[in-house]
Coordinates of C-alpha atoms and ligand atoms in Angstrom, one line a residue:
X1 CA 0.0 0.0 0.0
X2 CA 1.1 3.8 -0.5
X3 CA 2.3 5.8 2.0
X4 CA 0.2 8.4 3.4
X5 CA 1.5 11.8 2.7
X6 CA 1.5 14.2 5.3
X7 CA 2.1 17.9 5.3
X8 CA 2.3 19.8 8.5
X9 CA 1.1 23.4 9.5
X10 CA 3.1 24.5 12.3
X11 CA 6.5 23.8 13.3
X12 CA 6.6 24.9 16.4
X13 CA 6.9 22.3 19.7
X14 CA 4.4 19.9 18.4
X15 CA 5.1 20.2 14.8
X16 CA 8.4 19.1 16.0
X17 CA 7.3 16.2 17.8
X18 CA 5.7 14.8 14.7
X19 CA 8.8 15.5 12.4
X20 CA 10.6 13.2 15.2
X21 CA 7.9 10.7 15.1
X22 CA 6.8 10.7 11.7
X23 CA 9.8 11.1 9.7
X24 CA 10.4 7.4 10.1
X25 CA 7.0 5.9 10.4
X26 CA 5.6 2.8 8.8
X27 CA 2.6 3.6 6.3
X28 CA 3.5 7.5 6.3
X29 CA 5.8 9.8 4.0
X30 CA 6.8 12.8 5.8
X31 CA 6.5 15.5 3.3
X32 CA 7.2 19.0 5.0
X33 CA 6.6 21.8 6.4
X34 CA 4.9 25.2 6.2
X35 CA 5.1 28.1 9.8
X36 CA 3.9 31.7 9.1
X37 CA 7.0 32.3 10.6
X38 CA 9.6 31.8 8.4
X39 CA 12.6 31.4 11.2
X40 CA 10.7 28.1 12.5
X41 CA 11.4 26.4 9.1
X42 CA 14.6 26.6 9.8
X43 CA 15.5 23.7 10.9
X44 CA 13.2 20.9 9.3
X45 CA 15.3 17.8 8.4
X46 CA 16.8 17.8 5.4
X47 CA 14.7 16.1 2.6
X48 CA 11.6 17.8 3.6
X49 CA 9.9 20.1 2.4
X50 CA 10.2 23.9 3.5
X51 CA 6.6 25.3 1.7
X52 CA 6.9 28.7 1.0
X53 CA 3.0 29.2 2.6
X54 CA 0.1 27.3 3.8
X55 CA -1.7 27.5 0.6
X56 CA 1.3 25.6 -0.9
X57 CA 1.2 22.7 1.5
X58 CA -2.8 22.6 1.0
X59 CA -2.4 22.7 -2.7
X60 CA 0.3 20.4 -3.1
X61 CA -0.7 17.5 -5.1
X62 CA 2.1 15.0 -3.7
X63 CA 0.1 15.9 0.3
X64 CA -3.0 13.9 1.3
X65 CA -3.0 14.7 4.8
X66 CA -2.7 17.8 6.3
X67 CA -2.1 17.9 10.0
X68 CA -2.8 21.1 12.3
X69 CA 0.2 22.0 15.0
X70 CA -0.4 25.6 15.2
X71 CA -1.9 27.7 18.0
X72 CA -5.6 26.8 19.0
X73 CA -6.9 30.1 17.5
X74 CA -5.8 28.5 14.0
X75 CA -7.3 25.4 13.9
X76 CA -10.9 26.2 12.6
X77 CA -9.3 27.8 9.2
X78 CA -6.9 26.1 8.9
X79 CA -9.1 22.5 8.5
X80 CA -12.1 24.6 7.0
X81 CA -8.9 25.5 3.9
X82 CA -7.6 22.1 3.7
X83 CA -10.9 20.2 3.4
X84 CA -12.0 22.7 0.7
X85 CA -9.0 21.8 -0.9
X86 CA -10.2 18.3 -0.8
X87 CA -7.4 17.2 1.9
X88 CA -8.2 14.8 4.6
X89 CA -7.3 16.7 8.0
X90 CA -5.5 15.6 11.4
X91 CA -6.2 18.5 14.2
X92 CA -4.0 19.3 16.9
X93 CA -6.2 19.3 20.2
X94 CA -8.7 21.0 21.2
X95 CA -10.2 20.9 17.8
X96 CA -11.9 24.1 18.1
X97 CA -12.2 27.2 20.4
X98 CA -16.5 26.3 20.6
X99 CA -18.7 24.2 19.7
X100 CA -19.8 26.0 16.9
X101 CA -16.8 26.5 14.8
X102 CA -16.2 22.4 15.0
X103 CA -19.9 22.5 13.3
X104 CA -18.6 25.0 10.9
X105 CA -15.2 22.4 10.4
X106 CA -16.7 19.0 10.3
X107 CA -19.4 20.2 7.9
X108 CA -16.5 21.5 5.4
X109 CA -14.9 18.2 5.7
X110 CA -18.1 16.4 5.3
X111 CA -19.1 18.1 2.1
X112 CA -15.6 17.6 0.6
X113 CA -15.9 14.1 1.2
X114 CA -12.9 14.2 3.6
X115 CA -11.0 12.4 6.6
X116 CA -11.4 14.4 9.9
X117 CA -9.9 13.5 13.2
X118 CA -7.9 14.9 16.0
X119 CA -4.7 14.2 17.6
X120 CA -5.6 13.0 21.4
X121 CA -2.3 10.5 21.7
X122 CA -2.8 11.1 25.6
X123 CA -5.4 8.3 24.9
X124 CA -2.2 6.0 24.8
X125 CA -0.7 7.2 28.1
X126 CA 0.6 4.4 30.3
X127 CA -1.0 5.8 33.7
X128 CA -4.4 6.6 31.8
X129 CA -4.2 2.9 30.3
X130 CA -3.3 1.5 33.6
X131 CA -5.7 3.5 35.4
X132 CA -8.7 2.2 32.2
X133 CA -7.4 -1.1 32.7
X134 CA -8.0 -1.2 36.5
X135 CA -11.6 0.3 35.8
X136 CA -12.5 -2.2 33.1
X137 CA -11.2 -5.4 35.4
X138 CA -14.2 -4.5 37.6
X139 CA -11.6 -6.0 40.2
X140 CA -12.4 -2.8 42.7
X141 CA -16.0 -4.2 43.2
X142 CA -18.6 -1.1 42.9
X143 CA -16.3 1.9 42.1
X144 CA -17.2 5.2 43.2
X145 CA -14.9 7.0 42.9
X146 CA -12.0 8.2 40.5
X147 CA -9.8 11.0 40.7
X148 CA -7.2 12.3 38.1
X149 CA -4.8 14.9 38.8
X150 CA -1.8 16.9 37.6
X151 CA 0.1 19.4 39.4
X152 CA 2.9 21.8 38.8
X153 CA 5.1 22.9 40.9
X154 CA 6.9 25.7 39.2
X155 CA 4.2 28.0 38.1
X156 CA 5.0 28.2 34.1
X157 CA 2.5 28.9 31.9
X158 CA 4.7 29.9 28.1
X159 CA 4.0 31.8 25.6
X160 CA 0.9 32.0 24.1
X161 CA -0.8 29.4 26.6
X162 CA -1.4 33.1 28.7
X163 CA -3.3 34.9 26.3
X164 CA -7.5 34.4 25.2
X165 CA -7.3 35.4 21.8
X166 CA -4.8 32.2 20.9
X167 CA -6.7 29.7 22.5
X168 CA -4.8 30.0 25.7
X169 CA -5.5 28.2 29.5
X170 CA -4.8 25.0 31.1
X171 CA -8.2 24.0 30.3
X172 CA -7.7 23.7 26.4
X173 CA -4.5 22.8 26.6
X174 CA -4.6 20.0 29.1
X175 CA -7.9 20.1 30.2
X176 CA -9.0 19.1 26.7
X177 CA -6.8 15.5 27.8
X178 CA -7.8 14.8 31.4
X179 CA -11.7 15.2 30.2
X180 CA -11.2 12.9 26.8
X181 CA -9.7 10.6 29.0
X182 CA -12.6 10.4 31.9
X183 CA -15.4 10.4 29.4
X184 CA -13.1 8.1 27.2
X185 CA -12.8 5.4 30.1
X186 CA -16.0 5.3 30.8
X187 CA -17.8 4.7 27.4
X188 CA -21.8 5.0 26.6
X189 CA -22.3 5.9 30.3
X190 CA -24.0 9.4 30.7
X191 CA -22.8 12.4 32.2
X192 CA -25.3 13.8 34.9
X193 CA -23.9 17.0 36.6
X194 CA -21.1 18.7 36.4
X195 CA -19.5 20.9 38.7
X196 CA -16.4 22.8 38.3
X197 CA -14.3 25.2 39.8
X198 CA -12.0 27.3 37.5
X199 CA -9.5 30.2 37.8
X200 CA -6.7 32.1 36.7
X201 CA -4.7 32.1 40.2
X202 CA -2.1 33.9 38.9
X203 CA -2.3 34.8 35.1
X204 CA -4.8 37.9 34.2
X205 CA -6.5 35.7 31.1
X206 CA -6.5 32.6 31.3
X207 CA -7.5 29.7 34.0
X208 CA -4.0 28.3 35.2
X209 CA -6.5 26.0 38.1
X210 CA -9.6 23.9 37.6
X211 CA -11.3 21.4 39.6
X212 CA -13.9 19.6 37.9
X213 CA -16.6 16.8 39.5
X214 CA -18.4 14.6 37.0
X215 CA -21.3 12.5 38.0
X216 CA -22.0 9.6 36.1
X217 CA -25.1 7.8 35.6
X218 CA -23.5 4.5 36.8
X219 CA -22.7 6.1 40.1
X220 CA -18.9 7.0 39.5
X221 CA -17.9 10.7 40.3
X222 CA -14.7 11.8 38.8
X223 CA -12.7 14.3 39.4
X224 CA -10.2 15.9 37.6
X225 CA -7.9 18.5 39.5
X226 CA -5.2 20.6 37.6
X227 CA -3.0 23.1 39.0
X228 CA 0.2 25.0 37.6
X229 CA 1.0 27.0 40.7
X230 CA 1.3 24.2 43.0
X231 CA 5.0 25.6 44.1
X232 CA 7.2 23.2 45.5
X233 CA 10.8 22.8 45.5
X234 CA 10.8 19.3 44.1
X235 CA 14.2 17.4 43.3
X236 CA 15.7 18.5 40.2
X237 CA 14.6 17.3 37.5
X238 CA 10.6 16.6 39.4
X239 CA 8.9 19.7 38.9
X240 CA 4.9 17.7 38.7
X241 CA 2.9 15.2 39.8
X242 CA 0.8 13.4 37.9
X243 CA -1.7 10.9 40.0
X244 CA -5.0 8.4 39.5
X245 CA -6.6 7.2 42.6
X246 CA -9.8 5.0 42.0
X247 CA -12.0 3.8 44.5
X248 CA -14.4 0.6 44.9
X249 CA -15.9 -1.3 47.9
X250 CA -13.6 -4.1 47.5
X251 CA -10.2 -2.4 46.7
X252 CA -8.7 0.9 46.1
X253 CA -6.2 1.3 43.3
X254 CA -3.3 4.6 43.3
X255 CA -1.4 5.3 39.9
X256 CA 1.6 8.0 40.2
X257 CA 3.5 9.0 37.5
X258 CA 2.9 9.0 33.5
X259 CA 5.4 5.9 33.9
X260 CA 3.4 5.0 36.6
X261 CA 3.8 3.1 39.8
X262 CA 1.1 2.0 42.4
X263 CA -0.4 -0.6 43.7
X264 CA -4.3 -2.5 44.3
X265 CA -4.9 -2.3 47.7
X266 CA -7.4 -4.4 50.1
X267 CA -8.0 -5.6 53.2
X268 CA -8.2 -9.1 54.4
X269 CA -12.1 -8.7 55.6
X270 CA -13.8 -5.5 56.1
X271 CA -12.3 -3.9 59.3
X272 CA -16.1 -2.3 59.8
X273 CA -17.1 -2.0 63.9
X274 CA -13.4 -3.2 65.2
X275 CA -12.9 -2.8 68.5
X276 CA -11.4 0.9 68.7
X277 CA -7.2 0.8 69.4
X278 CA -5.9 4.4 70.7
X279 CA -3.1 5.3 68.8
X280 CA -0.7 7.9 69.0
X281 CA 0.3 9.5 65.6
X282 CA 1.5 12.5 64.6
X283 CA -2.3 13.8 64.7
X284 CA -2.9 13.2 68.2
X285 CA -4.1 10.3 69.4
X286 CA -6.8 8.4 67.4
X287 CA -9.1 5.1 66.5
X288 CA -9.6 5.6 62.9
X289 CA -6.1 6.5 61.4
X290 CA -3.7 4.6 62.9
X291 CA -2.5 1.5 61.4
X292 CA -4.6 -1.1 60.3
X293 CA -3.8 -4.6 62.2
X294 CA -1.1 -6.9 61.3
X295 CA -1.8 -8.8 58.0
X296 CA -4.6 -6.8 57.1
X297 CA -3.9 -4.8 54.5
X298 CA -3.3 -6.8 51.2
X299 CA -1.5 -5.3 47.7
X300 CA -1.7 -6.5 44.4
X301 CA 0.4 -5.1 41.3
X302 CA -1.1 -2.9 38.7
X303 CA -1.8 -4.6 35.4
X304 CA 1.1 -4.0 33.1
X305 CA 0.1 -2.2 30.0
X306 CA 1.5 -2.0 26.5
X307 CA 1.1 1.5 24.7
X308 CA 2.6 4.3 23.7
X309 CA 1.7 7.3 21.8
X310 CA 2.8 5.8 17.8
X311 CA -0.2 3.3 18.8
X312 CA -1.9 6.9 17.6
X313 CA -0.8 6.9 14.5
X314 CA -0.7 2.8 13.9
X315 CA -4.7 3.4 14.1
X316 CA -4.8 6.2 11.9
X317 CA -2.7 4.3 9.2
X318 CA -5.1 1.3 9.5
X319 CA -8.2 3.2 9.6
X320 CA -7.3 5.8 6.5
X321 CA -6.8 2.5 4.6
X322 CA -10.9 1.3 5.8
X323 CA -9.4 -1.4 8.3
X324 CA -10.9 0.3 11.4
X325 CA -12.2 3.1 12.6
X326 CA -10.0 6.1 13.5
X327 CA -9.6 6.1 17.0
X328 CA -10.7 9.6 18.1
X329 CA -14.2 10.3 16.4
X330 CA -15.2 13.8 16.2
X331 CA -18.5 13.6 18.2
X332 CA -16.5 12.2 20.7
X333 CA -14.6 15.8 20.7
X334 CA -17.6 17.6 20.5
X335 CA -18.9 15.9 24.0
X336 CA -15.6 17.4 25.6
X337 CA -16.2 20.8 24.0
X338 CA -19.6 20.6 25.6
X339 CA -18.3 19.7 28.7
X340 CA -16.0 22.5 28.6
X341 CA -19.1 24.6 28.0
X342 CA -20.4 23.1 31.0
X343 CA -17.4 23.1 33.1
X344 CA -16.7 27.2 32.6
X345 CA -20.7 27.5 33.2
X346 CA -20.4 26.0 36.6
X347 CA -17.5 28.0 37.2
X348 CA -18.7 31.2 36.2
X349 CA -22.4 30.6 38.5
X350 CA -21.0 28.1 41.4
X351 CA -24.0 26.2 40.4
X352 CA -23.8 22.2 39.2
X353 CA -25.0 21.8 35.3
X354 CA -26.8 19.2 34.1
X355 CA -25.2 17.6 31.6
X356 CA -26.8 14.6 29.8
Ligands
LIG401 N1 -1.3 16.6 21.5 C1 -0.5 17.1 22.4 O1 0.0 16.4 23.3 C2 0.0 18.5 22.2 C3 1.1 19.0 22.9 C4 1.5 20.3 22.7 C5 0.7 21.1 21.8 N2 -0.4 20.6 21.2 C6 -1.2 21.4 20.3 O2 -0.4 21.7 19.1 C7 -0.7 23.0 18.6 C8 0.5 23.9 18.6 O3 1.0 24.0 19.9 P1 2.6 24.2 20.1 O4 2.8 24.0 21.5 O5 3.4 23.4 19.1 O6 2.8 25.8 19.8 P2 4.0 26.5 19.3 O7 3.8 28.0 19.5 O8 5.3 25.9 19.8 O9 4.0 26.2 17.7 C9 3.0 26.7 16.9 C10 3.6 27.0 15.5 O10 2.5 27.3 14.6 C11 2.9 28.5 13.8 N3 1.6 29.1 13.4 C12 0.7 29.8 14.1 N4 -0.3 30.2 13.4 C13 0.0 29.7 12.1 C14 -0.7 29.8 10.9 N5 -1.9 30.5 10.7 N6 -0.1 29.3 9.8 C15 1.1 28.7 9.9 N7 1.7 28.5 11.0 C16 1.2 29.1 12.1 C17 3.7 29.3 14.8 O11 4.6 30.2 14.0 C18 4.5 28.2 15.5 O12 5.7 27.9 14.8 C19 -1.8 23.6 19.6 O13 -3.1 23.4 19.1 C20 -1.5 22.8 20.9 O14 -2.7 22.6 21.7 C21 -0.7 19.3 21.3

């Protein structure tokens, strides 16, 4: 079979990433790049093409893909010019800045008969897969519970990411992830409420903190926390935390780290109406927090998962070919845009939303 020839917009941090992972990639040709900034072409690897301007890339003949890496604010003309030039389109996340630009892109692609999907590779993430796979095992009994949470500890936010007008904020630039991955985990089970608290603690645009509590019609609230201004003066080279906890009343299940490590944890029997033990911890004294009795608690490992983020890609080669269906469809995109929606509402009032 032909490679699929992809041209890039953008070759800036992502755009980057893909030229590393896609310069070399079974089922693809790499064909080049185009940057309205000419200085960021600079350095594509030899072979490639340097386009001289968007319109080039769209137009060339020897491109059938066109992939998006350029700031969020871009996307929506950006696909709306490439499927009009009859290209099939691979967006950057998030898709859109609202729901009714994605309307406005998937309707272009549609009537040009075009392939339109987006890049969420954090789909792939070993914690997220670890965390999924303990969720699907149903090995935690009922679950109630799941929490997913990222924290920085040096207060970054770079350069555009702090301004509106590109699309900035932590919530559509990883936001757009942590919420794909919830409703992604959890699939065909409605959303009830949300409730969300989001803020700019420290930049004067853009929400650099959210904490957002999805109720589930199977029972399961999760809760996704991010914060960038979680200062701490980590060891060198740790400067975030990235963590899952699920919950179920026959186990509990913690997952720290994108490479992640944890462990299933039970007890031997339910420790419900002991006979209370005074302990003496750094608390006080106390009957419920001191340490369980001897033998009691039990740990299991986490299942071992196999993925990375090519497993992305692998899927889009398959699917573009008719062998399955891309991976990331875009009503499930639209769901987190309306979530978003949702999540800023409840923000903006203090009120829960209802949600589905
Ligand atoms: N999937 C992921 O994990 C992931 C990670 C980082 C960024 N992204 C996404 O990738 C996109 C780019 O982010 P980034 O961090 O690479 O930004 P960046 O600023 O590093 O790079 C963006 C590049 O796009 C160029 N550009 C902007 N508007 C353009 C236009 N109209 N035409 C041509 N070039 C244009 C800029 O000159 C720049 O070189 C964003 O949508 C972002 O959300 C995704």
């Amino acid at each position: 079979m032909e490679p699929i020839r992809i041209g890039i917009i953008g070759h800036g941090f992502m755009g980057h990433e893909h030229e590393k992972m896609l310069s070399n990639f079974s089922g693809i040709r790499l064909m080049g790049f185009a940057d309205k900034d000419p200085s960021q072409l600079e350095d594509v690897l030899p072979g490639l093409k340097r386009y001289q301007s968007n319109e080039e890339l769209i137009h060339d003949p020897e491109v059938d893909v066109v992939l998006i890496a350029a700031n969020n604010n871009q996307h929506h003309d950006l696909v709306i010019q490439a499927a009009n030039a009859g290209k099939n389109v691979i967006c950057e996340k998030p898709v859109a800045m609202s729901l009714q630009q994605l309307d406005e892109m998937e309707e272009a692609c549609h009537q040009n008969h075009v392939r339109f999907t987006v890049h969420h590779q954090r789909r792939f993430d070993p914690d997220f897969r670890t965390a999924r796979a303990v969720y699907d095992s149903k090995t935690l009994g009922n679950m109630y519970t799941i929490k997913s949470s990222l924290y920085g500890f040096n207060g970054n936010m770079h350069d555009w990411h702090v301004y509106k007008s590109e699309g900035g904020g932590m919530l559509y630039d990883w936001g757009v992830h942590l919420l794909d991955q919830i409703l992604w985990m959890l699939p065909g089970v409605k959303l009830k409420t949300v409730f969300a608290d989001i803020r700019n603690v420290i930049n004067f645009e853009v929400d650099d903190y959210f904490k957002i509590l999805m109720r589930f019609e199977n029972g399961v609230t999760a809760e996704v926390e991010l914060g960038t201004y979680y200062l701490a003066d980590k060891v060198q080279d740790k400067w975030f935390e990235r963590h899952w906890f699920i919950g179920g009343n026959q186990g509990t299940a913690y997952v720290d780290g994108f490479f992640p490590e944890g462990k299933i944890v039970r007890t031997s029997h339910l420790l419900q109406n002991v006979s209370g033990q005074r302990t003496m911890t750094a608390a006080g004294p106390t009957r419920s927090f001191g340490p369980a009795p001897e033998g009691t608690i039990l740990t299991e490992p986490l299942p071992q998962v196999n993925t990375c983020h090519e497993n992305y890609f692998e899927n889009y080669v398959r699917a573009y070919h008719g062998e399955e269906d891309f991976l990331v469809q875009i009503s499930e995109t639209r769901r987190v845009l309306r979530l978003m929606d949702a999540v800023r509402e409840s923000g903006r009032t203090g009120k829960s939303v209802d949600f589905e």
